[in-house]
Amino acid sequence: PTAERQDAIRDIVKDTVKFAVFSHRWLDSGEPTFYDILKSFKPYGYEKLVKFCEKAGEFGCRLAWSDTCCINKDSSTELEEAIRSMFKWYRDAHVCIAYLSDTTSIDDLHEDVWFTRGWTLQELLAPWSMKFYVGNWQPLTSDLNDKENFEVMAALSRATRIPLDDLRHFRPGIRNVHEKMMWASTRTTTRIEDEAYSLIGIFDVSMMVAYGEGKRAFYRLMEAIIRKCDEWQIFAWAGTSSSDSAAFPDSPRGYRPLSSVDSNDALLPSTVWRGDRNIAMTKRGLEIKVLLV
């Protein structure tokens, strides 16, 4: 078939099997698991899942995906595939339905615990379309896509310190690494390794998932980023270094705000030399040329 015909078929299929994804704060216990659904068991969090599916249906979605029960976490292969593909799944979704259970209105949006979780950063940036629901599943606005609502986006930007353009049209990759790490620096994850795994899609890098490796996961993430990144700001961090390399912090919390001049090479005089951008990790460690004064 011609390229035009392939595009037409793809559009028809995408519209027919469009799906919704779920973004929410996990309960301490009671979230329905993969095996709960297979056994028709209904734990405490089952009602939230049902509400999500109802909202997905209102958007015309016959399919709905929730991270609590749509991944067989007993299968390491399936879990790894899900983690490495999750950004794409949220990007390709017809809509991301976000449930902010601690919120009552835009005025207290910034206080929701949802903003402190590591995985929800990706779930905020990846989708093109999002619909926010607050306590008791009330819609935050009357809009179909809250990413087109300036008041909501402005509130989200204030809460996350993420620029409006990135909230609406985020492009994954290794540009502005320092800034993206700052977005993640105030967030926490239940498992240490997820500090790194939750950022794989945001930086568009590839790395193996190996739960049990602890903070080494973040070091491996930095290794993957440095292979493609030539920004000196990646080394502008403070705090505890990785036990695997003194060149890197042991978590995103090492990244803090820079001055406007330090964070933007365009503001520097042309005579200022920042050093060689050919940064490399070797068997002996970080290889970089710097100016000593």
PDB file of N, CA and C in Angstrom, residues 144-239:
ATOM      1  N   LEU A 144     -12.386  19.363  27.775  1.00  0.00           N
ATOM      2  CA  LEU A 144     -12.072  17.971  27.476  1.00  0.00           C
ATOM      3  C   LEU A 144     -10.590  17.684  27.672  1.00  0.00           C
ATOM      4  N   ASN A 145      -9.752  18.668  27.377  1.00  0.00           N
ATOM      5  CA  ASN A 145      -8.306  18.522  27.524  1.00  0.00           C
ATOM      6  C   ASN A 145      -7.786  19.651  28.413  1.00  0.00           C
ATOM      7  N   ASP A 146      -7.405  19.302  29.633  1.00  0.00           N
ATOM      8  CA  ASP A 146      -6.953  20.333  30.571  1.00  0.00           C
ATOM      9  C   ASP A 146      -5.596  20.909  30.195  1.00  0.00           C
ATOM     10  N   LYS A 147      -4.896  20.283  29.258  1.00  0.00           N
ATOM     11  CA  LYS A 147      -3.637  20.856  28.797  1.00  0.00           C
ATOM     12  C   LYS A 147      -3.868  22.059  27.880  1.00  0.00           C
ATOM     13  N   GLU A 148      -5.105  22.272  27.520  1.00  0.00           N
ATOM     14  CA  GLU A 148      -5.452  23.447  26.725  1.00  0.00           C
ATOM     15  C   GLU A 148      -6.062  24.550  27.588  1.00  0.00           C
ATOM     16  N   ASN A 149      -6.134  24.309  28.891  1.00  0.00           N
ATOM     17  CA  ASN A 149      -6.684  25.289  29.817  1.00  0.00           C
ATOM     18  C   ASN A 149      -5.538  26.064  30.451  1.00  0.00           C
ATOM     19  N   PHE A 150      -5.440  27.366  30.155  1.00  0.00           N
ATOM     20  CA  PHE A 150      -4.299  28.156  30.610  1.00  0.00           C
ATOM     21  C   PHE A 150      -4.248  28.234  32.132  1.00  0.00           C
ATOM     22  N   GLU A 151      -5.387  28.358  32.788  1.00  0.00           N
ATOM     23  CA  GLU A 151      -5.396  28.476  34.250  1.00  0.00           C
ATOM     24  C   GLU A 151      -4.844  27.215  34.906  1.00  0.00           C
ATOM     25  N   VAL A 152      -5.228  26.066  34.377  1.00  0.00           N
ATOM     26  CA  VAL A 152      -4.721  24.803  34.915  1.00  0.00           C
ATOM     27  C   VAL A 152      -3.228  24.672  34.652  1.00  0.00           C
ATOM     28  N   MET A 153      -2.814  24.977  33.447  1.00  0.00           N
ATOM     29  CA  MET A 153      -1.399  24.855  33.104  1.00  0.00           C
ATOM     30  C   MET A 153      -0.539  25.808  33.928  1.00  0.00           C
ATOM     31  N   ALA A 154      -1.049  27.012  34.168  1.00  0.00           N
ATOM     32  CA  ALA A 154      -0.303  27.970  34.987  1.00  0.00           C
ATOM     33  C   ALA A 154      -0.152  27.456  36.414  1.00  0.00           C
ATOM     34  N   ALA A 155      -1.218  26.841  36.940  1.00  0.00           N
ATOM     35  CA  ALA A 155      -1.157  26.273  38.291  1.00  0.00           C
ATOM     36  C   ALA A 155      -0.186  25.099  38.340  1.00  0.00           C
ATOM     37  N   LEU A 156      -0.190  24.267  37.307  1.00  0.00           N
ATOM     38  CA  LEU A 156       0.741  23.147  37.246  1.00  0.00           C
ATOM     39  C   LEU A 156       2.185  23.629  37.139  1.00  0.00           C
ATOM     40  N   SER A 157       2.393  24.675  36.367  1.00  0.00           N
ATOM     41  CA  SER A 157       3.732  25.228  36.215  1.00  0.00           C
ATOM     42  C   SER A 157       4.261  25.778  37.542  1.00  0.00           C
ATOM     43  N   ARG A 158       3.398  26.435  38.290  1.00  0.00           N
ATOM     44  CA  ARG A 158       3.807  26.955  39.599  1.00  0.00           C
ATOM     45  C   ARG A 158       4.122  25.819  40.569  1.00  0.00           C
ATOM     46  N   ALA A 159       3.344  24.755  40.490  1.00  0.00           N
ATOM     47  CA  ALA A 159       3.516  23.631  41.412  1.00  0.00           C
ATOM     48  C   ALA A 159       4.757  22.810  41.102  1.00  0.00           C
ATOM     49  N   THR A 160       5.134  22.755  39.827  1.00  0.00           N
ATOM     50  CA  THR A 160       6.227  21.875  39.412  1.00  0.00           C
ATOM     51  C   THR A 160       7.488  22.618  38.970  1.00  0.00           C
ATOM     52  N   ARG A 161       7.364  23.936  38.725  1.00  0.00           N
ATOM     53  CA  ARG A 161       8.466  24.747  38.180  1.00  0.00           C
ATOM     54  C   ARG A 161       8.849  24.299  36.770  1.00  0.00           C
ATOM     55  N   ILE A 162       7.910  23.681  36.094  1.00  0.00           N
ATOM     56  CA  ILE A 162       8.123  23.265  34.708  1.00  0.00           C
ATOM     57  C   ILE A 162       7.521  24.319  33.789  1.00  0.00           C
ATOM     58  N   PRO A 163       8.275  24.813  32.797  1.00  0.00           N
ATOM     59  CA  PRO A 163       7.736  25.822  31.882  1.00  0.00           C
ATOM     60  C   PRO A 163       6.469  25.341  31.177  1.00  0.00           C
ATOM     61  N   LEU A 164       5.607  26.295  30.861  1.00  0.00           N
ATOM     62  CA  LEU A 164       4.338  25.973  30.213  1.00  0.00           C
ATOM     63  C   LEU A 164       4.529  25.191  28.919  1.00  0.00           C
ATOM     64  N   ASP A 165       5.511  25.583  28.123  1.00  0.00           N
ATOM     65  CA  ASP A 165       5.707  24.925  26.834  1.00  0.00           C
ATOM     66  C   ASP A 165       6.072  23.451  27.017  1.00  0.00           C
ATOM     67  N   ASP A 166       6.853  23.148  28.055  1.00  0.00           N
ATOM     68  CA  ASP A 166       7.208  21.750  28.318  1.00  0.00           C
ATOM     69  C   ASP A 166       6.008  20.967  28.837  1.00  0.00           C
ATOM     70  N   LEU A 167       5.159  21.608  29.608  1.00  0.00           N
ATOM     71  CA  LEU A 167       3.971  20.922  30.100  1.00  0.00           C
ATOM     72  C   LEU A 167       3.036  20.546  28.953  1.00  0.00           C
ATOM     73  N   ARG A 168       2.971  21.397  27.967  1.00  0.00           N
ATOM     74  CA  ARG A 168       2.034  21.165  26.855  1.00  0.00           C
ATOM     75  C   ARG A 168       2.636  20.343  25.727  1.00  0.00           C
ATOM     76  N   HIS A 169       3.918  20.597  25.423  1.00  0.00           N
ATOM     77  CA  HIS A 169       4.513  19.987  24.229  1.00  0.00           C
ATOM     78  C   HIS A 169       5.883  19.402  24.552  1.00  0.00           C
ATOM     79  N   PHE A 170       5.965  18.596  25.584  1.00  0.00           N
ATOM     80  CA  PHE A 170       7.259  18.074  26.010  1.00  0.00           C
ATOM     81  C   PHE A 170       7.843  17.122  24.971  1.00  0.00           C
ATOM     82  N   ARG A 171       9.141  17.287  24.719  1.00  0.00           N
ATOM     83  CA  ARG A 171       9.866  16.398  23.828  1.00  0.00           C
ATOM     84  C   ARG A 171      10.949  15.688  24.626  1.00  0.00           C
ATOM     85  N   PRO A 172      10.919  14.354  24.690  1.00  0.00           N
ATOM     86  CA  PRO A 172      11.938  13.640  25.457  1.00  0.00           C
ATOM     87  C   PRO A 172      13.311  13.756  24.807  1.00  0.00           C
ATOM     88  N   GLY A 173      14.359  13.623  25.595  1.00  0.00           N
ATOM     89  CA  GLY A 173      15.711  13.696  25.058  1.00  0.00           C
ATOM     90  C   GLY A 173      16.692  14.194  26.093  1.00  0.00           C
ATOM     91  N   ILE A 174      17.946  14.367  25.667  1.00  0.00           N
ATOM     92  CA  ILE A 174      19.012  14.719  26.611  1.00  0.00           C
ATOM     93  C   ILE A 174      19.377  16.210  26.568  1.00  0.00           C
ATOM     94  N   ARG A 175      18.494  17.024  26.031  1.00  0.00           N
ATOM     95  CA  ARG A 175      18.679  18.471  26.120  1.00  0.00           C
ATOM     96  C   ARG A 175      18.212  18.962  27.492  1.00  0.00           C
ATOM     97  N   ASN A 176      18.925  19.960  28.029  1.00  0.00           N
ATOM     98  CA  ASN A 176      18.562  20.569  29.318  1.00  0.00           C
ATOM     99  C   ASN A 176      18.458  19.523  30.435  1.00  0.00           C
ATOM    100  N   VAL A 177      19.485  18.703  30.543  1.00  0.00           N
ATOM    101  CA  VAL A 177      19.491  17.633  31.549  1.00  0.00           C
ATOM    102  C   VAL A 177      19.365  18.196  32.955  1.00  0.00           C
ATOM    103  N   HIS A 178      20.111  19.258  33.241  1.00  0.00           N
ATOM    104  CA  HIS A 178      20.086  19.838  34.589  1.00  0.00           C
ATOM    105  C   HIS A 178      18.678  20.272  34.968  1.00  0.00           C
ATOM    106  N   GLU A 179      17.988  20.925  34.056  1.00  0.00           N
ATOM    107  CA  GLU A 179      16.641  21.405  34.334  1.00  0.00           C
ATOM    108  C   GLU A 179      15.683  20.245  34.585  1.00  0.00           C
ATOM    109  N   LYS A 180      15.764  19.214  33.756  1.00  0.00           N
ATOM    110  CA  LYS A 180      14.868  18.069  33.914  1.00  0.00           C
ATOM    111  C   LYS A 180      15.143  17.325  35.220  1.00  0.00           C
ATOM    112  N   MET A 181      16.423  17.248  35.601  1.00  0.00           N
ATOM    113  CA  MET A 181      16.757  16.611  36.872  1.00  0.00           C
ATOM    114  C   MET A 181      16.187  17.409  38.045  1.00  0.00           C
ATOM    115  N   MET A 182      16.148  18.721  37.893  1.00  0.00           N
ATOM    116  CA  MET A 182      15.553  19.556  38.951  1.00  0.00           C
ATOM    117  C   MET A 182      14.062  19.268  39.097  1.00  0.00           C
ATOM    118  N   TRP A 183      13.378  19.005  37.987  1.00  0.00           N
ATOM    119  CA  TRP A 183      11.956  18.674  38.070  1.00  0.00           C
ATOM    120  C   TRP A 183      11.751  17.413  38.905  1.00  0.00           C
ATOM    121  N   ALA A 184      12.703  16.489  38.811  1.00  0.00           N
ATOM    122  CA  ALA A 184      12.592  15.214  39.524  1.00  0.00           C
ATOM    123  C   ALA A 184      13.156  15.281  40.948  1.00  0.00           C
ATOM    124  N   SER A 185      13.875  16.341  41.257  1.00  0.00           N
ATOM    125  CA  SER A 185      14.635  16.395  42.507  1.00  0.00           C
ATOM    126  C   SER A 185      13.772  16.446  43.769  1.00  0.00           C
ATOM    127  N   THR A 186      12.536  16.880  43.634  1.00  0.00           N
ATOM    128  CA  THR A 186      11.666  17.000  44.808  1.00  0.00           C
ATOM    129  C   THR A 186      10.694  15.825  44.925  1.00  0.00           C
ATOM    130  N   ARG A 187      10.872  14.830  44.081  1.00  0.00           N
ATOM    131  CA  ARG A 187       9.954  13.703  44.051  1.00  0.00           C
ATOM    132  C   ARG A 187      10.581  12.456  44.676  1.00  0.00           C
ATOM    133  N   THR A 188       9.739  11.574  45.166  1.00  0.00           N
ATOM    134  CA  THR A 188      10.220  10.361  45.810  1.00  0.00           C
ATOM    135  C   THR A 188       9.573   9.135  45.167  1.00  0.00           C
ATOM    136  N   THR A 189      10.236   8.012  45.336  1.00  0.00           N
ATOM    137  CA  THR A 189       9.710   6.733  44.850  1.00  0.00           C
ATOM    138  C   THR A 189       9.794   5.714  45.976  1.00  0.00           C
ATOM    139  N   THR A 190       8.916   4.735  45.936  1.00  0.00           N
ATOM    140  CA  THR A 190       8.925   3.697  46.970  1.00  0.00           C
ATOM    141  C   THR A 190      10.191   2.858  46.877  1.00  0.00           C
ATOM    142  N   ARG A 191      10.579   2.512  45.667  1.00  0.00           N
ATOM    143  CA  ARG A 191      11.796   1.737  45.463  1.00  0.00           C
ATOM    144  C   ARG A 191      12.905   2.652  44.959  1.00  0.00           C
ATOM    145  N   ILE A 192      14.098   2.488  45.495  1.00  0.00           N
ATOM    146  CA  ILE A 192      15.237   3.357  45.168  1.00  0.00           C
ATOM    147  C   ILE A 192      15.504   3.358  43.672  1.00  0.00           C
ATOM    148  N   GLU A 193      15.433   2.196  43.064  1.00  0.00           N
ATOM    149  CA  GLU A 193      15.761   2.090  41.646  1.00  0.00           C
ATOM    150  C   GLU A 193      14.842   2.929  40.767  1.00  0.00           C
ATOM    151  N   ASP A 194      13.615   3.155  41.223  1.00  0.00           N
ATOM    152  CA  ASP A 194      12.655   3.902  40.413  1.00  0.00           C
ATOM    153  C   ASP A 194      13.023   5.374  40.274  1.00  0.00           C
ATOM    154  N   GLU A 195      13.920   5.881  41.124  1.00  0.00           N
ATOM    155  CA  GLU A 195      14.422   7.241  40.911  1.00  0.00           C
ATOM    156  C   GLU A 195      15.050   7.355  39.527  1.00  0.00           C
ATOM    157  N   ALA A 196      15.646   6.276  39.065  1.00  0.00           N
ATOM    158  CA  ALA A 196      16.251   6.243  37.733  1.00  0.00           C
ATOM    159  C   ALA A 196      15.281   5.743  36.678  1.00  0.00           C
ATOM    160  N   TYR A 197      14.602   4.629  36.965  1.00  0.00           N
ATOM    161  CA  TYR A 197      13.735   4.013  35.958  1.00  0.00           C
ATOM    162  C   TYR A 197      12.594   4.935  35.533  1.00  0.00           C
ATOM    163  N   SER A 198      12.117   5.781  36.442  1.00  0.00           N
ATOM    164  CA  SER A 198      11.013   6.686  36.107  1.00  0.00           C
ATOM    165  C   SER A 198      11.455   7.811  35.174  1.00  0.00           C
ATOM    166  N   LEU A 199      12.769   7.932  34.940  1.00  0.00           N
ATOM    167  CA  LEU A 199      13.290   8.998  34.078  1.00  0.00           C
ATOM    168  C   LEU A 199      13.775   8.480  32.723  1.00  0.00           C
ATOM    169  N   ILE A 200      13.722   7.178  32.512  1.00  0.00           N
ATOM    170  CA  ILE A 200      14.208   6.600  31.255  1.00  0.00           C
ATOM    171  C   ILE A 200      13.510   7.227  30.052  1.00  0.00           C
ATOM    172  N   GLY A 201      12.191   7.319  30.105  1.00  0.00           N
ATOM    173  CA  GLY A 201      11.440   7.873  28.977  1.00  0.00           C
ATOM    174  C   GLY A 201      11.627   9.365  28.813  1.00  0.00           C
ATOM    175  N   ILE A 202      11.785  10.076  29.920  1.00  0.00           N
ATOM    176  CA  ILE A 202      11.957  11.530  29.860  1.00  0.00           C
ATOM    177  C   ILE A 202      13.251  11.896  29.136  1.00  0.00           C
ATOM    178  N   PHE A 203      14.319  11.111  29.381  1.00  0.00           N
ATOM    179  CA  PHE A 203      15.595  11.380  28.721  1.00  0.00           C
ATOM    180  C   PHE A 203      15.770  10.576  27.439  1.00  0.00           C
ATOM    181  N   ASP A 204      14.810   9.691  27.137  1.00  0.00           N
ATOM    182  CA  ASP A 204      14.843   8.891  25.919  1.00  0.00           C
ATOM    183  C   ASP A 204      16.160   8.118  25.800  1.00  0.00           C
ATOM    184  N   VAL A 205      16.493   7.404  26.867  1.00  0.00           N
ATOM    185  CA  VAL A 205      17.679   6.561  26.861  1.00  0.00           C
ATOM    186  C   VAL A 205      17.252   5.115  27.095  1.00  0.00           C
ATOM    187  N   SER A 206      18.159   4.204  26.815  1.00  0.00           N
ATOM    188  CA  SER A 206      17.872   2.788  26.984  1.00  0.00           C
ATOM    189  C   SER A 206      18.784   2.212  28.061  1.00  0.00           C
ATOM    190  N   MET A 207      18.190   1.494  29.005  1.00  0.00           N
ATOM    191  CA  MET A 207      18.976   0.818  30.035  1.00  0.00           C
ATOM    192  C   MET A 207      18.175  -0.362  30.577  1.00  0.00           C
ATOM    193  N   MET A 208      18.885  -1.356  31.041  1.00  0.00           N
ATOM    194  CA  MET A 208      18.248  -2.539  31.598  1.00  0.00           C
ATOM    195  C   MET A 208      17.632  -2.217  32.952  1.00  0.00           C
ATOM    196  N   VAL A 209      16.570  -2.924  33.278  1.00  0.00           N
ATOM    197  CA  VAL A 209      15.913  -2.780  34.576  1.00  0.00           C
ATOM    198  C   VAL A 209      16.354  -3.946  35.456  1.00  0.00           C
ATOM    199  N   ALA A 210      16.866  -3.627  36.633  1.00  0.00           N
ATOM    200  CA  ALA A 210      17.379  -4.669  37.529  1.00  0.00           C
ATOM    201  C   ALA A 210      17.088  -4.293  38.978  1.00  0.00           C
ATOM    202  N   TYR A 211      15.887  -4.588  39.425  1.00  0.00           N
ATOM    203  CA  TYR A 211      15.536  -4.272  40.804  1.00  0.00           C
ATOM    204  C   TYR A 211      16.444  -5.058  41.754  1.00  0.00           C
ATOM    205  N   GLY A 212      16.904  -4.362  42.780  1.00  0.00           N
ATOM    206  CA  GLY A 212      17.856  -4.937  43.713  1.00  0.00           C
ATOM    207  C   GLY A 212      19.214  -4.271  43.618  1.00  0.00           C
ATOM    208  N   GLU A 213      19.456  -3.488  42.536  1.00  0.00           N
ATOM    209  CA  GLU A 213      20.750  -2.840  42.380  1.00  0.00           C
ATOM    210  C   GLU A 213      20.873  -1.550  43.183  1.00  0.00           C
ATOM    211  N   GLY A 214      19.768  -1.067  43.750  1.00  0.00           N
ATOM    212  CA  GLY A 214      19.818   0.123  44.595  1.00  0.00           C
ATOM    213  C   GLY A 214      20.212   1.371  43.827  1.00  0.00           C
ATOM    214  N   LYS A 215      21.050   2.207  44.451  1.00  0.00           N
ATOM    215  CA  LYS A 215      21.412   3.495  43.861  1.00  0.00           C
ATOM    216  C   LYS A 215      22.288   3.369  42.617  1.00  0.00           C
ATOM    217  N   ARG A 216      22.784   2.191  42.350  1.00  0.00           N
ATOM    218  CA  ARG A 216      23.562   2.000  41.119  1.00  0.00           C
ATOM    219  C   ARG A 216      22.692   2.262  39.887  1.00  0.00           C
ATOM    220  N   ALA A 217      21.387   2.116  40.028  1.00  0.00           N
ATOM    221  CA  ALA A 217      20.487   2.370  38.901  1.00  0.00           C
ATOM    222  C   ALA A 217      20.625   3.808  38.418  1.00  0.00           C
ATOM    223  N   PHE A 218      20.749   4.762  39.363  1.00  0.00           N
ATOM    224  CA  PHE A 218      20.867   6.160  38.948  1.00  0.00           C
ATOM    225  C   PHE A 218      22.216   6.405  38.273  1.00  0.00           C
ATOM    226  N   TYR A 219      23.263   5.756  38.762  1.00  0.00           N
ATOM    227  CA  TYR A 219      24.572   5.877  38.114  1.00  0.00           C
ATOM    228  C   TYR A 219      24.495   5.375  36.676  1.00  0.00           C
ATOM    229  N   ARG A 220      23.824   4.260  36.462  1.00  0.00           N
ATOM    230  CA  ARG A 220      23.700   3.723  35.099  1.00  0.00           C
ATOM    231  C   ARG A 220      22.871   4.645  34.211  1.00  0.00           C
ATOM    232  N   LEU A 221      21.865   5.303  34.801  1.00  0.00           N
ATOM    233  CA  LEU A 221      21.096   6.287  34.038  1.00  0.00           C
ATOM    234  C   LEU A 221      22.005   7.433  33.596  1.00  0.00           C
ATOM    235  N   MET A 222      22.824   7.921  34.519  1.00  0.00           N
ATOM    236  CA  MET A 222      23.742   9.014  34.178  1.00  0.00           C
ATOM    237  C   MET A 222      24.745   8.577  33.114  1.00  0.00           C
ATOM    238  N   GLU A 223      25.194   7.350  33.197  1.00  0.00           N
ATOM    239  CA  GLU A 223      26.091   6.811  32.166  1.00  0.00           C
ATOM    240  C   GLU A 223      25.416   6.852  30.795  1.00  0.00           C
ATOM    241  N   ALA A 224      24.155   6.423  30.749  1.00  0.00           N
ATOM    242  CA  ALA A 224      23.425   6.403  29.482  1.00  0.00           C
ATOM    243  C   ALA A 224      23.227   7.812  28.937  1.00  0.00           C
ATOM    244  N   ILE A 225      22.967   8.772  29.823  1.00  0.00           N
ATOM    245  CA  ILE A 225      22.764  10.158  29.396  1.00  0.00           C
ATOM    246  C   ILE A 225      24.054  10.760  28.878  1.00  0.00           C
ATOM    247  N   ILE A 226      25.149  10.524  29.596  1.00  0.00           N
ATOM    248  CA  ILE A 226      26.425  11.172  29.260  1.00  0.00           C
ATOM    249  C   ILE A 226      26.952  10.700  27.901  1.00  0.00           C
ATOM    250  N   ARG A 227      26.539   9.538  27.462  1.00  0.00           N
ATOM    251  CA  ARG A 227      26.981   9.056  26.152  1.00  0.00           C
ATOM    252  C   ARG A 227      26.475   9.952  25.027  1.00  0.00           C
ATOM    253  N   LYS A 228      25.348  10.624  25.258  1.00  0.00           N
ATOM    254  CA  LYS A 228      24.752  11.448  24.201  1.00  0.00           C
ATOM    255  C   LYS A 228      24.742  12.940  24.542  1.00  0.00           C
ATOM    256  N   CYS A 229      25.084  13.284  25.773  1.00  0.00           N
ATOM    257  CA  CYS A 229      24.950  14.671  26.235  1.00  0.00           C
ATOM    258  C   CYS A 229      26.293  15.394  26.223  1.00  0.00           C
ATOM    259  N   ASP A 230      26.280  16.651  25.763  1.00  0.00           N
ATOM    260  CA  ASP A 230      27.511  17.447  25.779  1.00  0.00           C
ATOM    261  C   ASP A 230      27.338  18.746  26.569  1.00  0.00           C
ATOM    262  N   GLU A 231      26.357  18.766  27.469  1.00  0.00           N
ATOM    263  CA  GLU A 231      26.081  19.969  28.260  1.00  0.00           C
ATOM    264  C   GLU A 231      26.903  19.959  29.554  1.00  0.00           C
ATOM    265  N   TRP A 232      27.680  21.007  29.771  1.00  0.00           N
ATOM    266  CA  TRP A 232      28.504  21.051  30.984  1.00  0.00           C
ATOM    267  C   TRP A 232      27.659  21.133  32.252  1.00  0.00           C
ATOM    268  N   GLN A 233      26.416  21.645  32.141  1.00  0.00           N
ATOM    269  CA  GLN A 233      25.570  21.805  33.330  1.00  0.00           C
ATOM    270  C   GLN A 233      25.234  20.479  34.009  1.00  0.00           C
ATOM    271  N   ILE A 234      25.444  19.362  33.315  1.00  0.00           N
ATOM    272  CA  ILE A 234      25.159  18.067  33.913  1.00  0.00           C
ATOM    273  C   ILE A 234      26.037  17.820  35.142  1.00  0.00           C
ATOM    274  N   PHE A 235      27.172  18.543  35.219  1.00  0.00           N
ATOM    275  CA  PHE A 235      28.079  18.386  36.359  1.00  0.00           C
ATOM    276  C   PHE A 235      27.864  19.453  37.433  1.00  0.00           C
ATOM    277  N   ALA A 236      26.870  20.303  37.237  1.00  0.00           N
ATOM    278  CA  ALA A 236      26.586  21.368  38.218  1.00  0.00           C
ATOM    279  C   ALA A 236      25.611  20.827  39.261  1.00  0.00           C
ATOM    280  N   TRP A 237      26.137  20.064  40.193  1.00  0.00           N
ATOM    281  CA  TRP A 237      25.314  19.478  41.249  1.00  0.00           C
ATOM    282  C   TRP A 237      26.050  19.585  42.577  1.00  0.00           C
ATOM    283  N   ALA A 238      25.345  19.329  43.639  1.00  0.00           N
ATOM    284  CA  ALA A 238      25.947  19.402  44.975  1.00  0.00           C
ATOM    285  C   ALA A 238      25.343  18.296  45.833  1.00  0.00           C
ATOM    286  N   GLY A 239      26.097  17.882  46.845  1.00  0.00           N
ATOM    287  CA  GLY A 239      25.581  16.856  47.747  1.00  0.00           C
ATOM    288  C   GLY A 239      26.364  15.566  47.651  1.00  0.00           C
TER     289      GLY A 239
END
